[in-house]
GROMACS .gro file of C-alpha atoms in nm:
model
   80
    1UNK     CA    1  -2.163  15.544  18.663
    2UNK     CA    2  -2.316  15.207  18.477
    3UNK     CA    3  -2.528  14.967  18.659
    4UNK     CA    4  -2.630  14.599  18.526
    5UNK     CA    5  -2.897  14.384  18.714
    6UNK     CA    6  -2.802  14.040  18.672
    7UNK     CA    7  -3.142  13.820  18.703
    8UNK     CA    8  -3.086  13.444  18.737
    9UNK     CA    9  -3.293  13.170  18.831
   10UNK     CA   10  -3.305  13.234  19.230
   11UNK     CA   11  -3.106  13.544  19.251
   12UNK     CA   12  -3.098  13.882  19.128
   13UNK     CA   13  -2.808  14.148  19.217
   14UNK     CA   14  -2.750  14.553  19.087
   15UNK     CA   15  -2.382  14.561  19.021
   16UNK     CA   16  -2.203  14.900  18.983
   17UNK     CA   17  -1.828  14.922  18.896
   18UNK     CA   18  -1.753  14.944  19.244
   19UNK     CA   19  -1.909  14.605  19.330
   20UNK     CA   20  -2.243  14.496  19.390
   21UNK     CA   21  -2.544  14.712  19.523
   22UNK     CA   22  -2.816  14.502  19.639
   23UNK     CA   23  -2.898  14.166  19.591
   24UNK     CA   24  -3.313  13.963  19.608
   25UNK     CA   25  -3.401  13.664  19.590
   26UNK     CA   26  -3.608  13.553  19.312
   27UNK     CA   27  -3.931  13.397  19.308
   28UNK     CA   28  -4.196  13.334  19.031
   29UNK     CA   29  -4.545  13.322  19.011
   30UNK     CA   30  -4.890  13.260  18.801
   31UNK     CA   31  -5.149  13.586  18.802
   32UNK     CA   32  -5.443  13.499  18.539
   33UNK     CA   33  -5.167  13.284  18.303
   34UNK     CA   34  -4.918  13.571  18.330
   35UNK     CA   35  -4.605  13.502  18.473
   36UNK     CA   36  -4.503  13.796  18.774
   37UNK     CA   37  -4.108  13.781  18.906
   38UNK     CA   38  -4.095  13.887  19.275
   39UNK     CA   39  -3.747  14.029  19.362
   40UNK     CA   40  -3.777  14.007  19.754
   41UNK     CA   41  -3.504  14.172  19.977
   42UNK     CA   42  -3.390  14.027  20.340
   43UNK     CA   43  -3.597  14.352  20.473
   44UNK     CA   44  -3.909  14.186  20.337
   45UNK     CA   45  -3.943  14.424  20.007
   46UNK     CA   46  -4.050  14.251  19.719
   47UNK     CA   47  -4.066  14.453  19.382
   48UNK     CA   48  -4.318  14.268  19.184
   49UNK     CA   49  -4.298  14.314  18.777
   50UNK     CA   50  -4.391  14.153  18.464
   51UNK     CA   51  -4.140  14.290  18.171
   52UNK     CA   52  -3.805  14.441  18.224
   53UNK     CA   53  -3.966  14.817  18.095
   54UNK     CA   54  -4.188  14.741  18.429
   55UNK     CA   55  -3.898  14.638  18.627
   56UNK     CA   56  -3.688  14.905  18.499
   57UNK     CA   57  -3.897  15.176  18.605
   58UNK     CA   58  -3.966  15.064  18.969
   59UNK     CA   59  -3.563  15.041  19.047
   60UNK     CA   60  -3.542  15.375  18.908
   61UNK     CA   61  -3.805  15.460  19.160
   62UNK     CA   62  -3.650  15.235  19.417
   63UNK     CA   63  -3.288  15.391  19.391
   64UNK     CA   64  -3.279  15.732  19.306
   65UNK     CA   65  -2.933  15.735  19.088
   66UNK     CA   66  -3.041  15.505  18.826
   67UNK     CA   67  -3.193  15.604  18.523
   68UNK     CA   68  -3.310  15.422  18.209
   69UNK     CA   69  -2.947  15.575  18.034
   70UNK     CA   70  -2.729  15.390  18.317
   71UNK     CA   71  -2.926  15.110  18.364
   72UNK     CA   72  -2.868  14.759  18.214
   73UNK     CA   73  -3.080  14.425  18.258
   74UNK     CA   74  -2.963  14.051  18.216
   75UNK     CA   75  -3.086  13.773  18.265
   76UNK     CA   76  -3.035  13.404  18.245
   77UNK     CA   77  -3.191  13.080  18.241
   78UNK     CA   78  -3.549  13.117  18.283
   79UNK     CA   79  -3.563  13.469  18.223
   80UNK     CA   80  -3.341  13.516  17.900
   0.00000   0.00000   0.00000
């Protein structure tokens, strides 16, 4: 199965083709003039990352079925 995270400006959400699979809110921040996305759950999770290869690897840690093969990033707006 083929999963795409859609990243837009306040909301991120891991479709699959049988609908979506979790959905964060998006916030961005300033670390020593590097800009950090925070992907923050309703639980209170946050996956923190700087690049997609960084963000890419903590989902696969984070969910278990994905791997860099099934996994697709977009984004839009601020983060395209």
């Amino acid at each position: 199965m083929q999963y795409k995270l859609l990243i837009e400006s306040d909301k991120a959400v891991l479709y699959s083709s049988a609908g979506s699979v979790a959905r964060w809110e998006v916030e961005t921040q300033f670390f020593r003039g590097k800009r950090q996305v925070a992907l923050l759950s309703e639980s209170g999770h946050a996956l923190l990352f700087s690049n997609s290869g960084s963000l890419t690897k903590l989902l696969i840690h984070r969910f278990p079925f994905l791997t860099e093969q099934n996994l697709s990033i977009e984004s839009t707006g601020d983060f395209a």
